[in-house]
């Protein structure tokens, strides 16, 4: 009974770390599309340069956990989500290519900035489509996917995509408030004053609409009203604190409030779908692999997770403080 719970908990932990750590650099990437000044764009990219390329590790760990610990769920979810997953991976790869090329080219940097921004937006939207498809429910017959690969492009999933994109933009604005110098504070402040209300609008619209598209969500609210209501209040309170701290000292307060807001939302999602691994269809116990496979996975997780956390902590510690306006790579 404990092994599937531990594996599911590790998968949830990996998703949480990915969203919190990769969310702000996807948000900063999306904001490049709105910044007309090249030096400001360079400064924005410099702020994520030391840490951005290690965040996808958590995404890989989530996929490995799903494959090794819950192969039935993996066999159902992958065919159902082929299109958004493949497009998301291509967009993430495009971000990596454009990130490296922009630092080597002096005259075409704006074009690579646009590509980096588009890749960030597409990746965020694909993650939102995946979330929407999971919440609305995957068509399952027995232990196989029985729906259509285009099911993930329903209106509810599109609304979730907009919500995730807005949430990442909020995290990106919070990161710029924390890391950038005064030159970008005005830009990030204006971004947050627009993006945060949009995110809250989309967030509560998704919550309201989900009650109609998925009966399991309504049942979860009936079973856990206090817990889900508390997390919703935390999201709302963190949003108010974030909005009130825009442009004020200390600069870390908007980032902390933004991370708490998103983390509370993720916690609510976990409560909504628990104890299923294919949301509202198959439980984590019914989809789990053999005990030996799960022991092997958790042993690897015990070894790898501290290494990844240690690397991430080291990178954030070394490059702590404000990002200088001259880039890490030496260009201006």
Coordinates of C-alpha atoms in Angstrom, one line a residue, residues 10-322:
X10 CA 7.6 11.7 -5.7
X11 CA 5.9 12.3 -9.1
X12 CA 3.8 15.1 -7.5
X13 CA 6.9 16.6 -5.9
X14 CA 8.7 16.5 -9.3
X15 CA 5.8 18.3 -11.0
X16 CA 5.7 20.9 -8.2
X17 CA 9.4 21.7 -8.5
X18 CA 9.2 21.9 -12.2
X19 CA 6.3 24.3 -12.3
X20 CA 7.9 26.5 -9.6
X21 CA 11.4 26.6 -11.0
X22 CA 10.7 26.5 -14.7
X23 CA 7.6 28.6 -14.5
X24 CA 9.5 31.9 -13.9
X25 CA 12.0 31.3 -16.7
X26 CA 9.1 30.5 -19.1
X27 CA 7.4 33.6 -17.9
X28 CA 10.6 35.7 -18.5
X29 CA 10.9 34.2 -21.9
X30 CA 7.3 35.1 -22.8
X31 CA 7.9 38.6 -21.6
X32 CA 10.7 39.1 -24.1
X33 CA 8.1 39.5 -26.7
X34 CA 6.8 42.7 -25.0
X35 CA 10.2 44.3 -24.3
X36 CA 11.3 46.6 -27.2
X37 CA 14.8 47.5 -25.8
X38 CA 17.6 45.2 -26.6
X39 CA 19.7 45.9 -23.5
X40 CA 16.6 45.3 -21.3
X41 CA 16.0 42.0 -23.1
X42 CA 19.7 41.1 -22.5
X43 CA 19.2 41.9 -18.8
X44 CA 16.1 39.7 -18.7
X45 CA 17.9 36.8 -20.2
X46 CA 20.9 37.3 -18.0
X47 CA 18.6 36.9 -14.9
X48 CA 17.7 33.3 -15.8
X49 CA 21.0 32.2 -17.5
X50 CA 22.6 30.6 -14.5
X51 CA 19.6 28.4 -13.5
X52 CA 17.2 27.9 -16.4
X53 CA 18.8 24.8 -18.1
X54 CA 18.5 22.5 -15.1
X55 CA 14.8 22.8 -14.5
X56 CA 13.7 20.3 -17.2
X57 CA 15.4 17.6 -15.0
X58 CA 12.2 17.6 -12.9
X59 CA 10.1 17.1 -16.0
X60 CA 12.2 14.1 -17.0
X61 CA 12.0 12.6 -13.5
X62 CA 8.2 12.9 -13.6
X63 CA 8.1 11.0 -16.9
X64 CA 10.5 8.3 -15.6
X65 CA 8.4 7.9 -12.4
X66 CA 5.2 7.5 -14.5
X67 CA 6.8 4.9 -16.8
X68 CA 8.5 2.9 -14.1
X69 CA 5.9 3.0 -11.3
X70 CA 2.7 3.4 -13.2
X71 CA 3.1 1.8 -16.6
X72 CA -0.7 1.4 -17.1
X73 CA -1.2 5.1 -16.6
X74 CA 1.8 5.9 -18.9
X75 CA 0.2 3.7 -21.6
X76 CA -3.0 5.6 -21.3
X77 CA -1.8 9.1 -21.0
X78 CA 0.9 9.2 -23.6
X79 CA -1.4 8.3 -26.6
X80 CA -4.1 10.7 -25.2
X81 CA -1.6 13.6 -24.9
X82 CA 0.8 12.9 -27.8
X83 CA 0.2 16.2 -29.6
X84 CA 0.7 18.6 -26.7
X85 CA 3.6 16.6 -25.3
X86 CA 5.5 16.4 -28.6
X87 CA 4.8 20.1 -29.3
X88 CA 5.9 21.1 -25.8
X89 CA 9.2 19.1 -26.1
X90 CA 9.9 20.7 -29.5
X91 CA 9.2 24.2 -28.0
X92 CA 11.5 23.5 -25.1
X93 CA 14.2 22.4 -27.5
X94 CA 13.7 25.5 -29.6
X95 CA 14.2 27.6 -26.5
X96 CA 17.5 25.9 -25.9
X97 CA 18.7 26.5 -29.4
X98 CA 17.6 30.1 -29.6
X99 CA 19.1 30.8 -26.1
X100 CA 22.5 29.6 -27.3
X101 CA 22.4 31.4 -30.7
X102 CA 21.3 34.7 -29.3
X103 CA 24.4 35.0 -27.2
X104 CA 26.6 34.4 -30.2
X105 CA 25.0 36.7 -32.7
X106 CA 25.2 40.5 -32.4
X107 CA 23.0 41.5 -35.3
X108 CA 20.2 38.9 -35.2
X109 CA 19.6 38.8 -31.5
X110 CA 16.1 40.2 -31.8
X111 CA 15.0 37.4 -34.1
X112 CA 16.3 34.8 -31.6
X113 CA 14.6 36.6 -28.8
X114 CA 11.3 36.3 -30.7
X115 CA 11.9 32.6 -31.2
X116 CA 12.8 32.1 -27.5
X117 CA 9.6 34.0 -26.5
X118 CA 7.4 32.0 -28.9
X119 CA 8.9 28.7 -27.6
X120 CA 8.2 29.8 -24.1
X121 CA 4.6 30.7 -24.8
X122 CA 4.0 27.5 -26.8
X123 CA 5.5 25.3 -24.1
X124 CA 3.4 27.0 -21.4
X125 CA 0.2 26.6 -23.4
X126 CA 0.9 22.9 -24.1
X127 CA 1.3 22.3 -20.4
X128 CA -2.0 24.0 -19.9
X129 CA -3.7 21.9 -22.5
X130 CA -2.3 18.8 -20.8
X131 CA -3.7 20.0 -17.5
X132 CA -7.1 20.7 -19.0
X133 CA -7.3 17.3 -20.7
X134 CA -6.4 15.6 -17.4
X135 CA -9.0 17.5 -15.4
X136 CA -11.7 17.1 -18.0
X137 CA -11.0 13.3 -18.1
X138 CA -9.3 10.9 -20.4
X139 CA -11.5 8.4 -22.3
X140 CA -10.5 5.0 -21.0
X141 CA -11.8 1.5 -21.9
X142 CA -10.4 -1.1 -19.6
X143 CA -6.7 -0.1 -19.4
X144 CA -6.4 1.5 -22.8
X145 CA -7.0 5.0 -24.2
X146 CA -10.3 5.0 -26.2
X147 CA -10.6 8.6 -27.1
X148 CA -9.3 10.9 -29.9
X149 CA -5.9 12.6 -29.9
X150 CA -7.7 15.9 -30.5
X151 CA -9.7 15.6 -27.3
X152 CA -7.2 17.8 -25.5
X153 CA -8.1 20.8 -27.7
X154 CA -11.5 21.4 -26.1
X155 CA -12.6 24.8 -24.8
X156 CA -11.9 23.9 -21.2
X157 CA -8.3 22.8 -22.1
X158 CA -7.8 26.1 -24.0
X159 CA -8.9 28.0 -20.9
X160 CA -6.5 26.0 -18.8
X161 CA -3.7 26.9 -21.3
X162 CA -4.4 30.6 -20.9
X163 CA -4.5 30.2 -17.1
X164 CA -1.1 28.4 -17.1
X165 CA 0.5 31.0 -19.4
X166 CA -0.8 33.9 -17.3
X167 CA 0.5 32.2 -14.1
X168 CA 4.0 31.7 -15.7
X169 CA 4.0 35.4 -16.8
X170 CA 3.2 36.4 -13.2
X171 CA 6.1 34.3 -11.9
X172 CA 8.3 35.8 -14.6
X173 CA 7.4 39.3 -13.5
X174 CA 8.0 38.4 -9.9
X175 CA 11.4 37.0 -10.8
X176 CA 12.3 40.3 -12.6
X177 CA 11.2 42.3 -9.5
X178 CA 13.6 40.1 -7.5
X179 CA 16.6 39.9 -9.8
X180 CA 16.6 42.9 -12.1
X181 CA 17.8 46.4 -11.3
X182 CA 15.6 49.5 -11.3
X183 CA 15.7 49.8 -15.1
X184 CA 13.4 46.7 -15.4
X185 CA 11.3 47.3 -12.3
X186 CA 8.9 49.6 -14.1
X187 CA 8.4 47.0 -16.9
X188 CA 7.9 44.1 -14.5
X189 CA 5.6 46.1 -12.3
X190 CA 3.4 47.0 -15.2
X191 CA 3.4 43.4 -16.3
X192 CA 2.3 42.1 -12.9
X193 CA -0.5 44.7 -12.6
X194 CA -1.9 43.3 -15.8
X195 CA -1.0 39.7 -15.7
X196 CA -2.0 39.0 -12.0
X197 CA -5.7 40.0 -12.4
X198 CA -5.8 38.0 -15.7
X199 CA -4.4 35.0 -13.9
X200 CA -6.9 35.2 -11.1
X201 CA -9.7 35.6 -13.6
X202 CA -8.6 32.6 -15.5
X203 CA -8.0 30.6 -12.3
X204 CA -11.4 31.1 -10.9
X205 CA -13.0 30.6 -14.4
X206 CA -11.2 27.3 -14.7
X207 CA -12.4 26.3 -11.2
X208 CA -16.0 27.3 -12.0
X209 CA -16.1 25.6 -15.3
X210 CA -14.4 22.4 -14.0
X211 CA -17.4 21.7 -11.8
X212 CA -19.5 21.3 -14.9
X213 CA -17.1 19.4 -17.2
X214 CA -15.9 16.9 -14.6
X215 CA -18.3 15.4 -12.0
X216 CA -15.3 14.1 -10.1
X217 CA -14.2 17.6 -9.2
X218 CA -17.6 18.4 -7.7
X219 CA -17.4 15.2 -5.7
X220 CA -13.9 16.2 -4.5
X221 CA -15.2 19.6 -3.3
X222 CA -18.0 17.8 -1.4
X223 CA -15.6 15.4 0.2
X224 CA -12.9 18.0 1.1
X225 CA -14.6 21.4 1.3
X226 CA -12.5 22.8 4.2
X227 CA -9.2 21.8 2.8
X228 CA -9.9 22.9 -0.8
X229 CA -11.5 26.1 0.5
X230 CA -8.5 26.8 2.6
X231 CA -6.1 26.4 -0.3
X232 CA -8.3 28.7 -2.4
X233 CA -8.1 31.3 0.3
X234 CA -4.4 31.0 0.4
X235 CA -4.2 31.5 -3.4
X236 CA -6.4 34.6 -3.0
X237 CA -4.5 36.0 0.0
X238 CA -1.1 35.4 -1.7
X239 CA -2.4 37.2 -4.8
X240 CA -3.4 40.2 -2.7
X241 CA 0.0 40.3 -1.0
X242 CA 1.7 40.0 -4.3
X243 CA -0.3 42.9 -5.9
X244 CA 0.3 45.1 -2.9
X245 CA 4.0 44.5 -2.9
X246 CA 4.7 45.4 -6.5
X247 CA 7.5 47.9 -6.7
X248 CA 8.0 47.9 -3.0
X249 CA 10.8 46.6 -0.8
X250 CA 11.9 43.9 -0.1
X251 CA 12.0 42.8 -3.7
X252 CA 11.8 39.1 -2.8
X253 CA 8.2 39.5 -1.4
X254 CA 6.4 39.4 -4.7
X255 CA 8.4 36.2 -5.7
X256 CA 7.6 34.5 -2.4
X257 CA 3.9 35.4 -2.7
X258 CA 3.8 34.2 -6.3
X259 CA 5.4 30.9 -5.4
X260 CA 3.0 30.4 -2.5
X261 CA 0.1 31.2 -4.8
X262 CA 1.1 28.6 -7.4
X263 CA 2.1 26.0 -4.9
X264 CA -1.3 26.3 -3.2
X265 CA -3.0 25.8 -6.6
X266 CA -0.9 22.7 -7.2
X267 CA -1.8 21.4 -3.8
X268 CA -5.5 21.9 -4.6
X269 CA -5.1 20.0 -7.9
X270 CA -3.4 17.1 -6.1
X271 CA -6.4 16.9 -3.7
X272 CA -8.9 17.0 -6.5
X273 CA -7.4 14.0 -8.4
X274 CA -6.2 11.9 -5.4
X275 CA -6.2 8.8 -5.3
X276 CA -6.2 8.5 -9.1
X277 CA -3.2 8.6 -11.3
X278 CA -5.3 8.8 -14.5
X279 CA -7.6 11.5 -13.1
X280 CA -11.0 10.3 -12.1
X281 CA -10.5 7.0 -14.0
X282 CA -7.7 4.7 -12.6
X283 CA -6.3 4.7 -9.0
X284 CA -2.6 4.7 -8.2
X285 CA -2.9 1.2 -6.9
X286 CA -4.6 -0.2 -10.0
X287 CA -2.0 1.4 -12.3
X288 CA 1.1 0.5 -10.2
X289 CA 3.9 -1.7 -11.4
X290 CA 5.5 -4.5 -9.4
X291 CA 6.9 -3.8 -5.9
X292 CA 10.4 -4.5 -7.1
X293 CA 10.1 -1.8 -9.9
X294 CA 8.9 0.7 -7.4
X295 CA 11.7 -0.1 -4.9
X296 CA 14.2 0.4 -7.7
X297 CA 12.6 3.7 -8.7
X298 CA 12.5 5.0 -5.1
X299 CA 16.1 4.0 -4.5
X300 CA 17.1 6.0 -7.6
X301 CA 15.0 8.9 -6.4
X302 CA 16.7 8.9 -3.0
X303 CA 20.1 9.1 -4.8
X304 CA 19.3 11.5 -7.6
X305 CA 16.9 14.0 -5.9
X306 CA 19.5 15.4 -3.3
X307 CA 22.0 15.8 -6.2
X308 CA 19.6 17.8 -8.3
X309 CA 18.5 19.9 -5.2
X310 CA 22.1 20.4 -4.3
X311 CA 23.0 21.6 -7.8
X312 CA 20.0 23.9 -7.9
X313 CA 20.7 25.4 -4.4
X314 CA 24.4 25.9 -5.4
X315 CA 23.5 27.7 -8.6
X316 CA 21.0 30.0 -6.9
X317 CA 23.4 30.7 -4.0
X318 CA 26.4 31.5 -6.3
X319 CA 24.3 33.8 -8.5
X320 CA 22.3 35.3 -5.6
X321 CA 21.6 39.0 -5.5
X322 CA 20.7 41.4 -8.3

